[in-house]
Amino acid sequence: DRQETPFSLAKPQAGNTIAGAASDANAPLELLLVGNPTYPENSLQLTALPGTENECRSILSSVAGGVLTPKMLLGDEATEQATRENLVTAQFVHLAAHGLVDETSGNLFGAIALSSPAQNSASNPNHASDQPLKISDANDGFLIYSEIAELDLSRCRLVVLSACRTFDGPRRPMEAGTSLAHVFLSAGARSVIASHWNVDDESTAELMRTFYVGTSAARQAHKLAPSESLKLARIHLLQTAHWYQPWHWAPFVLSGR
């Protein structure tokens, strides 16, 4: 697992499809792919996610020749600093990693777990695997809620949070949610795809691959809006024998505009 509503079928409006956005801007669009971060042994017992690297590479193949210009950060390159620097310039973002929900502090320390250069390199003089990990430093490998809130994501049309419970967070009566999806929207992203519960590595990779095949202008005679592509990807998993259960195909939803 990548620990810790029906879809609108309205016709896409101008600029809402990826191909439409490209023609509006008359410029190439950047797709940021981040996956398979390197986690140190003491990193909150986070397990490796090799499936997320396959996921990113499959997406890369799916969008080849289309309107998107991909940039990929995998393994040790998938650091918090590199991700944050590229987030503010990309129009489309795909983050495939562990998602963490902070149940005790209003999700202020909810995070996407990424690679930490200081922790991941055994040759680093500051590397100390026997020291407790603290989520505090600006480049500690955890892109937390408050750090996301400080980013300017006004250029971003879609963020895909391919991780566990990224649409989940503490519920407060009469108040807006505090999920990771919510803070990406608050930072300026137009739309976010996020998950309600813990997700399976393999079925999520297949759902995302299918989603980008449907979304890529290079693979579709008619241009699909992200909501329609996600719907078709869910149907694909539903019709697959070993992924037909809702736990596999139903966790991800799209929010925003």
Short mmCIF file of C-alpha atoms in Angstrom, two decimals:
data_model
loop_
_atom_site.label_atom_id
_atom_site.label_comp_id
_atom_site.label_asym_id
_atom_site.label_seq_id
_atom_site.Cartn_x
_atom_site.Cartn_y
_atom_site.Cartn_z
CA ASP A 1 0.00 0.00 0.00
CA ARG A 2 1.04 3.61 -0.61
CA GLN A 3 0.57 4.51 3.02
CA GLU A 4 0.05 6.46 4.80
CA THR A 5 -19.34 10.95 -6.03
CA PRO A 6 -19.95 10.15 -9.33
CA PHE A 7 -17.97 11.83 -12.09
CA SER A 8 -19.27 14.68 -14.18
CA LEU A 9 -19.95 13.67 -17.75
CA ALA A 10 -20.39 17.26 -18.91
CA LYS A 11 -18.82 18.13 -22.23
CA PRO A 12 -15.32 19.57 -21.83
CA GLN A 13 -15.19 23.35 -21.99
CA ALA A 14 -12.57 25.18 -24.02
CA GLY A 15 -9.20 24.91 -22.32
CA ASN A 16 -10.27 22.09 -19.99
CA THR A 17 -8.78 19.30 -22.09
CA ILE A 18 -5.03 18.91 -22.30
CA ALA A 19 -5.08 19.45 -26.05
CA GLY A 20 -7.28 22.51 -25.65
CA ALA A 21 -4.93 23.94 -23.05
CA ALA A 22 -1.99 23.55 -25.39
CA SER A 23 -3.73 25.40 -28.20
CA ASP A 24 -4.79 28.18 -25.82
CA ALA A 25 -1.31 28.71 -24.47
CA ASN A 26 0.38 28.07 -27.82
CA ALA A 27 3.32 26.64 -25.90
CA PRO A 28 4.51 23.21 -24.72
CA LEU A 29 3.09 21.96 -21.45
CA GLU A 30 5.28 20.37 -18.80
CA LEU A 31 4.34 17.11 -17.09
CA LEU A 32 6.27 16.47 -13.88
CA LEU A 33 6.53 12.76 -12.97
CA VAL A 34 7.82 11.87 -9.50
CA GLY A 35 8.07 8.27 -8.34
CA ASN A 36 9.85 5.54 -6.37
CA PRO A 37 11.53 7.80 -3.80
CA THR A 38 14.41 6.32 -1.83
CA TYR A 39 13.45 5.83 1.81
CA PRO A 40 16.08 5.31 4.53
CA GLU A 41 15.62 2.45 6.96
CA ASN A 42 14.52 4.72 9.79
CA SER A 43 12.06 6.69 7.65
CA LEU A 44 8.84 5.93 9.57
CA GLN A 45 9.14 2.32 8.34
CA LEU A 46 8.15 3.36 4.82
CA THR A 47 8.47 0.52 2.34
CA ALA A 48 9.95 0.87 -1.15
CA LEU A 49 7.47 1.41 -3.98
CA PRO A 50 9.07 0.01 -7.14
CA GLY A 51 5.67 -0.07 -8.80
CA THR A 52 5.59 3.72 -8.81
CA GLU A 53 8.66 3.81 -11.05
CA ASN A 54 6.97 1.45 -13.49
CA GLU A 55 3.91 3.66 -13.23
CA CYS A 56 5.86 6.79 -14.16
CA ARG A 57 7.65 5.06 -17.03
CA SER A 58 4.33 3.75 -18.39
CA ILE A 59 2.89 7.26 -18.24
CA LEU A 60 5.97 8.57 -20.01
CA SER A 61 5.33 6.09 -22.82
CA SER A 62 1.64 6.96 -22.90
CA VAL A 63 2.20 10.67 -23.48
CA ALA A 64 5.07 10.28 -25.98
CA GLY A 65 4.44 12.36 -29.08
CA GLY A 66 1.64 14.32 -27.46
CA VAL A 67 1.33 17.88 -26.24
CA LEU A 68 3.08 17.23 -22.93
CA THR A 69 6.80 17.67 -22.32
CA PRO A 70 7.64 15.23 -19.49
CA LYS A 71 10.24 15.64 -16.77
CA MET A 72 10.82 12.64 -14.53
CA LEU A 73 12.32 12.43 -11.03
CA LEU A 74 12.88 8.85 -9.84
CA GLY A 75 14.70 7.23 -6.92
CA ASP A 76 17.35 9.45 -5.35
CA GLU A 77 16.40 12.27 -7.74
CA ALA A 78 12.88 12.41 -6.33
CA THR A 79 13.90 14.75 -3.52
CA GLU A 80 11.65 17.22 -1.78
CA GLN A 81 13.73 20.15 -3.03
CA ALA A 82 13.73 19.04 -6.67
CA THR A 83 10.01 18.30 -6.53
CA ARG A 84 9.18 21.64 -4.99
CA GLU A 85 11.27 23.54 -7.55
CA ASN A 86 9.53 21.81 -10.45
CA LEU A 87 6.03 21.98 -8.98
CA VAL A 88 5.81 25.73 -9.50
CA THR A 89 6.61 25.54 -13.22
CA ALA A 90 4.72 22.41 -14.33
CA GLN A 91 1.21 22.53 -15.72
CA PHE A 92 0.60 18.83 -14.98
CA VAL A 93 2.00 17.00 -11.95
CA HIS A 94 2.02 13.30 -11.06
CA LEU A 95 3.31 12.37 -7.60
CA ALA A 96 3.57 8.60 -6.96
CA ALA A 97 4.82 7.97 -3.44
CA HIS A 98 3.67 7.34 0.12
CA GLY A 99 0.96 9.66 1.40
CA LEU A 100 0.89 10.37 5.14
CA VAL A 101 -2.10 11.65 7.12
CA ASP A 102 -1.45 13.51 10.38
CA GLU A 103 -4.29 12.49 12.68
CA THR A 104 -3.19 14.56 15.69
CA SER A 105 -2.36 18.07 14.45
CA GLY A 106 -5.11 18.86 11.98
CA ASN A 107 -3.04 17.29 9.17
CA LEU A 108 -0.54 20.14 9.34
CA PHE A 109 2.17 17.47 9.11
CA GLY A 110 0.36 15.42 6.50
CA ALA A 111 2.88 14.81 3.74
CA ILE A 112 4.01 13.28 0.49
CA ALA A 113 7.09 11.23 1.43
CA LEU A 114 9.97 11.87 -0.97
CA SER A 115 13.71 11.21 -1.08
CA SER A 116 15.94 13.01 1.41
CA PRO A 117 19.52 13.52 0.17
CA ALA A 118 20.86 13.89 3.71
CA GLN A 119 19.27 10.61 4.78
CA ASN A 120 19.54 8.48 1.66
CA SER A 121 23.24 8.63 0.91
CA ALA A 122 25.42 6.43 3.06
CA SER A 123 28.44 8.37 1.78
CA ASN A 124 27.03 11.61 3.12
CA PRO A 125 28.97 12.66 6.24
CA ASN A 126 25.68 13.66 7.88
CA HIS A 127 24.09 10.27 7.25
CA ALA A 128 23.12 8.59 10.49
CA SER A 129 20.61 5.79 10.12
CA ASP A 130 20.45 5.27 13.87
CA GLN A 131 19.15 8.80 14.49
CA PRO A 132 15.39 9.40 14.79
CA LEU A 133 13.82 11.03 11.76
CA LYS A 134 12.17 14.40 12.33
CA ILE A 135 9.72 16.05 9.94
CA SER A 136 10.95 19.60 10.25
CA ASP A 137 13.71 20.58 7.82
CA ALA A 138 12.90 22.28 4.52
CA ASN A 139 14.47 19.42 2.57
CA ASP A 140 13.91 16.49 4.93
CA GLY A 141 12.11 14.41 2.31
CA PHE A 142 8.60 15.18 3.55
CA LEU A 143 6.62 17.72 1.54
CA ILE A 144 4.17 18.66 4.27
CA TYR A 145 0.82 20.47 4.22
CA SER A 146 2.18 23.84 5.36
CA GLU A 147 5.02 23.74 2.81
CA ILE A 148 2.59 22.99 -0.02
CA ALA A 149 0.43 25.92 1.11
CA GLU A 150 3.36 28.28 0.56
CA LEU A 151 3.85 27.26 -3.08
CA ASP A 152 2.46 29.22 -6.04
CA LEU A 153 0.74 26.57 -8.12
CA SER A 154 -1.27 28.99 -10.25
CA ARG A 155 0.30 27.54 -13.41
CA CYS A 156 -0.77 24.01 -12.55
CA ARG A 157 -3.83 22.62 -14.34
CA LEU A 158 -3.86 19.15 -12.76
CA VAL A 159 -2.12 17.45 -9.84
CA VAL A 160 -2.41 13.67 -9.55
CA LEU A 161 -1.63 12.44 -6.03
CA SER A 162 -1.01 8.75 -6.68
CA ALA A 163 -0.65 7.86 -3.02
CA CYS A 164 -2.72 6.68 -0.05
CA ARG A 165 -5.40 8.81 1.62
CA THR A 166 -4.54 12.07 -0.14
CA PHE A 167 -8.23 13.05 -0.11
CA ASP A 168 -8.48 12.16 3.57
CA GLY A 169 -7.91 14.30 6.63
CA PRO A 170 -9.39 15.38 9.96
CA ARG A 171 -13.04 16.39 9.76
CA ARG A 172 -14.11 19.56 11.54
CA PRO A 173 -17.79 20.57 11.73
CA MET A 174 -18.58 23.67 9.65
CA GLU A 175 -15.02 23.87 8.31
CA ALA A 176 -13.33 22.98 5.04
CA GLY A 177 -11.29 19.80 4.85
CA THR A 178 -7.57 19.65 5.49
CA SER A 179 -6.55 16.91 3.09
CA LEU A 180 -3.47 17.07 0.87
CA ALA A 181 -5.84 17.47 -2.09
CA HIS A 182 -7.34 20.52 -0.41
CA VAL A 183 -4.00 22.25 0.15
CA PHE A 184 -2.90 21.70 -3.47
CA LEU A 185 -6.14 23.38 -4.57
CA SER A 186 -5.61 26.18 -2.06
CA ALA A 187 -2.10 26.72 -3.44
CA GLY A 188 -3.60 27.40 -6.87
CA ALA A 189 -3.84 24.06 -8.70
CA ARG A 190 -6.91 23.98 -10.93
CA SER A 191 -7.79 20.30 -10.34
CA VAL A 192 -6.54 17.45 -8.17
CA ILE A 193 -6.97 13.68 -8.37
CA ALA A 194 -6.59 12.10 -4.93
CA SER A 195 -7.51 8.97 -2.98
CA HIS A 196 -9.99 8.30 -0.17
CA TRP A 197 -8.15 5.29 1.29
CA ASN A 198 -4.98 3.18 1.15
CA VAL A 199 -4.32 2.02 -2.40
CA ASP A 200 -2.70 -1.02 -3.97
CA ASP A 201 0.60 -0.45 -5.75
CA GLU A 202 -0.08 -2.56 -8.84
CA SER A 203 -3.72 -1.71 -9.52
CA THR A 204 -3.04 1.99 -8.97
CA ALA A 205 -0.21 1.87 -11.50
CA GLU A 206 -2.55 0.31 -14.06
CA LEU A 207 -5.33 2.81 -13.34
CA MET A 208 -2.94 5.72 -13.79
CA ARG A 209 -1.46 4.29 -16.98
CA THR A 210 -4.94 3.94 -18.43
CA PHE A 211 -5.88 7.43 -17.27
CA TYR A 212 -2.98 9.00 -19.14
CA VAL A 213 -3.62 6.93 -22.26
CA GLY A 214 -7.12 8.41 -22.30
CA THR A 215 -5.91 11.91 -21.52
CA SER A 216 -3.02 12.01 -23.98
CA ALA A 217 -3.87 13.93 -27.13
CA ALA A 218 -1.54 11.66 -29.08
CA ARG A 219 -3.71 8.60 -28.32
CA GLN A 220 -7.23 10.02 -28.76
CA ALA A 221 -9.06 11.21 -31.88
CA HIS A 222 -11.41 13.11 -29.58
CA LYS A 223 -9.92 14.98 -26.64
CA LEU A 224 -11.12 13.78 -23.24
CA ALA A 225 -11.39 15.89 -20.12
CA PRO A 226 -9.58 14.43 -17.07
CA SER A 227 -12.92 13.52 -15.44
CA GLU A 228 -13.88 11.39 -18.45
CA SER A 229 -10.44 9.76 -18.65
CA LEU A 230 -10.59 8.86 -14.95
CA LYS A 231 -14.04 7.37 -15.42
CA LEU A 232 -12.81 5.18 -18.28
CA ALA A 233 -9.76 4.10 -16.26
CA ARG A 234 -12.02 3.05 -13.38
CA ILE A 235 -14.21 1.06 -15.77
CA HIS A 236 -11.08 -0.65 -17.14
CA LEU A 237 -10.13 -1.88 -13.65
CA LEU A 238 -13.72 -2.85 -12.87
CA GLN A 239 -13.70 -5.10 -15.93
CA THR A 240 -10.36 -6.69 -14.98
CA ALA A 241 -10.88 -9.99 -13.13
CA HIS A 242 -8.40 -9.50 -10.29
CA TRP A 243 -9.14 -5.76 -9.78
CA TYR A 244 -12.93 -5.71 -10.00
CA GLN A 245 -13.43 -4.91 -6.30
CA PRO A 246 -14.12 -1.22 -5.47
CA TRP A 247 -11.02 -1.12 -3.26
CA HIS A 248 -8.97 -1.15 -6.46
CA TRP A 249 -10.95 1.05 -8.87
CA ALA A 250 -12.92 3.44 -6.65
CA PRO A 251 -10.49 5.30 -4.33
CA PHE A 252 -9.49 8.12 -6.68
CA VAL A 253 -11.70 11.14 -7.28
CA LEU A 254 -11.22 14.41 -9.12
CA SER A 255 -11.94 17.73 -7.47
CA GLY A 256 -11.52 21.33 -8.55
CA ARG A 257 -12.61 22.94 -11.78
#
